[in-house]
C-alpha positions as CSV (number, residue, x, y, z in Angstrom):
1,M,0.0,0.0,0.0
2,Q,2.8,2.4,0.8
3,G,3.9,2.3,-2.9
4,F,0.9,4.3,-4.0
5,V,2.3,7.4,-2.3
6,V,4.5,7.8,-5.4
7,I,1.4,8.2,-7.7
8,P,1.3,12.0,-8.2
9,G,-1.5,13.5,-6.1
10,W,-1.9,10.5,-3.7
11,E,-0.8,10.6,-0.1
12,L,-0.6,7.9,2.5
13,K,-1.8,9.1,5.9
14,V,-2.1,7.5,9.3
15,E,-5.4,8.2,11.1
16,R,-5.4,7.9,14.9
17,K,-8.8,7.5,16.5
18,S,-9.7,6.2,19.9
19,G,-6.2,4.8,20.4
20,Q,-6.2,2.9,17.1
21,E,-4.4,3.6,13.9
22,R,-5.4,3.0,10.3
23,L,-3.8,3.8,7.0
24,L,-5.7,5.9,4.5
25,M,-4.8,6.6,0.9
26,T,-6.1,10.0,-0.1
27,R,-6.1,12.0,-3.3
28,P,-7.1,15.6,-4.0
29,F,-10.6,16.6,-4.9
30,F,-11.3,16.7,-8.6
31,Q,-14.3,17.9,-10.6
32,K,-13.8,16.0,-13.8
33,T,-11.8,13.3,-15.4
34,L,-9.6,13.4,-18.5
35,K,-12.5,11.8,-20.4
36,D,-14.6,14.9,-19.6
37,S,-11.8,17.3,-20.3
38,L,-11.1,15.8,-23.8
39,E,-14.6,16.6,-25.0
40,S,-14.0,20.3,-24.8
41,M,-10.2,20.5,-25.3
42,P,-9.0,21.9,-28.6
43,R,-6.3,20.1,-30.5
44,G,-2.7,21.3,-30.1
45,S,0.2,21.5,-27.7
46,R,-1.8,21.1,-24.5
47,R,-2.6,17.5,-25.6
48,H,1.0,16.8,-26.4
49,E,2.0,18.1,-22.9
50,M,-0.7,15.9,-21.3
51,V,0.7,12.8,-23.2
52,A,4.3,13.7,-22.0
53,S,3.1,14.1,-18.4
54,L,1.3,10.8,-18.5
55,I,4.3,9.0,-20.0
56,N,6.4,10.3,-17.1
57,I,3.9,9.1,-14.6
58,V,4.0,5.6,-16.1
59,R,7.8,5.7,-16.2
60,E,7.8,6.6,-12.5
61,L,5.4,3.7,-11.7
62,E,7.7,1.3,-13.6
63,R,10.8,2.7,-11.9
64,R,9.2,2.0,-8.5
65,R,8.0,-1.4,-9.7
66,L,4.4,-0.5,-9.2
67,V,1.5,-1.3,-11.5
68,H,-1.7,0.9,-11.7
69,G,-3.5,-1.8,-13.7
70,H,-6.3,0.3,-15.3
71,I,-5.1,3.4,-17.0
72,S,-8.0,5.0,-18.9
73,P,-9.4,8.5,-19.5
74,S,-12.0,7.9,-16.8
75,N,-9.3,6.9,-14.3
76,I,-7.2,10.1,-14.8
77,A,-8.1,13.5,-13.4
78,E,-6.5,16.9,-13.4
79,A,-6.2,18.2,-9.8
80,E,-4.3,21.4,-9.0
81,G,-3.0,21.5,-12.5
82,Q,-1.5,18.0,-12.3
83,L,-2.6,14.7,-13.8
84,V,-3.6,12.2,-11.1
85,L,-4.3,8.5,-11.6
86,L,-7.4,7.3,-9.9
87,D,-8.6,3.9,-8.7
88,P,-5.5,1.7,-9.0
89,R,-6.2,-1.8,-10.3
90,L,-10.0,-1.4,-9.8
91,G,-10.9,-2.7,-13.3
92,S,-8.3,-5.5,-13.3
93,L,-9.4,-6.7,-9.8
94,H,-12.9,-7.1,-11.0
95,H,-12.0,-8.8,-14.3
96,S,-13.8,-6.1,-16.3
97,N,-14.0,-6.2,-20.1
98,D,-13.1,-2.5,-20.3
99,S,-11.3,-1.8,-23.7
100,Y,-8.5,0.0,-21.8
101,L,-7.6,-3.2,-19.9
102,A,-4.8,-5.3,-21.4
103,P,-5.9,-8.8,-22.6
104,E,-3.8,-10.4,-19.8
105,S,-5.7,-8.4,-17.2
106,V,-9.0,-9.4,-18.6
107,S,-8.0,-13.1,-18.4
108,G,-7.2,-12.6,-14.7
109,E,-3.3,-12.7,-14.8
110,E,-1.4,-10.8,-12.1
111,P,-0.9,-7.3,-13.6
112,K,2.7,-6.4,-14.7
113,S,4.0,-3.1,-16.0
114,S,3.0,-4.2,-19.5
115,V,-0.6,-3.7,-18.6
116,D,0.1,0.0,-17.9
117,L,1.8,0.3,-21.3
118,F,-1.4,-1.1,-23.0
119,G,-3.6,1.4,-21.1
120,L,-1.1,4.2,-21.9
121,G,-1.4,3.3,-25.6
122,C,-5.2,3.5,-25.5
123,V,-5.2,6.8,-23.7
124,I,-2.5,8.4,-26.0
125,D,-4.7,7.3,-28.9
126,E,-7.7,9.1,-27.4
127,I,-5.7,12.2,-26.5
128,M,-3.9,12.5,-29.8
129,G,-6.5,11.3,-32.3
130,D,-5.6,12.2,-35.8
131,D,-2.8,14.6,-34.6
132,A,-0.5,11.6,-34.1
133,T,2.3,11.4,-36.7
134,H,2.9,8.3,-38.7
135,Q,5.7,7.2,-36.3
136,Q,3.6,8.0,-33.2
137,R,0.7,6.0,-34.7
138,Q,3.0,3.0,-35.1
139,V,4.1,3.2,-31.4
140,I,0.5,3.5,-30.3
141,D,-0.5,0.5,-32.3
142,R,2.4,-1.5,-30.9
143,L,1.4,-0.5,-27.3
144,R,-2.0,-2.0,-27.9
145,L,-0.8,-5.4,-29.2
146,P,-2.3,-8.4,-27.5
147,S,1.0,-9.9,-26.5
148,P,2.9,-8.0,-23.7
149,R,6.2,-9.1,-25.2
150,Q,5.5,-7.2,-28.4
151,R,4.8,-3.8,-26.7
152,P,7.5,-1.2,-26.9
153,A,9.4,-0.2,-23.7
154,I,8.6,3.1,-22.0
155,D,11.9,4.5,-23.3
156,E,10.8,4.1,-26.9
157,V,7.4,5.7,-26.1
158,E,9.1,8.6,-24.4
159,R,11.5,9.2,-27.3
160,E,8.7,9.2,-29.9
161,F,6.3,11.5,-28.0
162,I,8.5,13.8,-26.0
163,R,10.9,14.6,-28.8
164,S,7.9,16.1,-30.7
165,L,7.6,18.8,-28.0
166,P,9.4,22.1,-28.4
167,A,13.0,22.1,-27.1
168,Q,12.2,24.3,-24.1
169,S,9.3,22.1,-23.0
170,R,11.5,19.0,-23.3
171,D,14.1,20.6,-21.1
172,N,11.6,21.6,-18.4
173,L,9.6,18.4,-18.4
174,R,8.9,16.8,-15.0
175,V,5.8,14.9,-13.9
176,G,3.0,17.4,-14.0
177,R,5.3,20.4,-14.5
178,L,4.1,21.4,-17.9
179,I,0.5,21.5,-16.9
180,N,1.3,23.5,-13.8
181,K,3.3,26.0,-15.8
182,Q,0.5,26.5,-18.3
183,K,-2.1,26.9,-15.6
184,R,0.0,29.6,-13.9
185,E,0.6,31.4,-17.2
186,S,-3.1,31.4,-18.1
187,S,-4.1,32.8,-14.7
188,D,-4.5,36.5,-14.1
189,E,-3.6,36.0,-10.5
190,P,-0.1,35.0,-9.3
191,A,0.4,31.4,-8.3
192,T,0.1,30.9,-4.5
193,S,0.7,27.9,-2.3
194,G,-1.5,26.9,0.6
195,G,-3.1,24.0,2.3
196,S,-6.6,23.1,3.2
């Protein structure tokens, strides 16, 4: 359970009540999912930056040897200008037939990082649509292959999608940083920090 503290936006807290302790995983409040946002979002660089942020999140999960298990537009939110993965492994635990689940998850196998690559491919396809280049389309198609062994590594995905960003954006890229930067620049008020 502690591993999910690395998913951007999630926190692991200890609640003490009546002399007993329990662990709680919390995430920030959000009003809409990526699925909702995509319906009104114009094509362009904002979508490229979202893809880059999502690739970095999946890379971080893989680096920590964690598996989300159900990456889909309805399982991604934007909270405080940052992408947040919601409901880890929920679909895979219930053996759902969701089209964003890798075939090996649907068949009940223990999820590995390849299932997140499959979901990543599906989400990138939805974000980019017809804006994907021919080379990007090939990577997306390979991410969605039924065999996990045929899917490209996250390094190849990163090279293909992040290199298409402007040089300054590539240099500044961190998980969620591009989205935060754009949010601050588009706001009339200066960015402030604070807690609730």
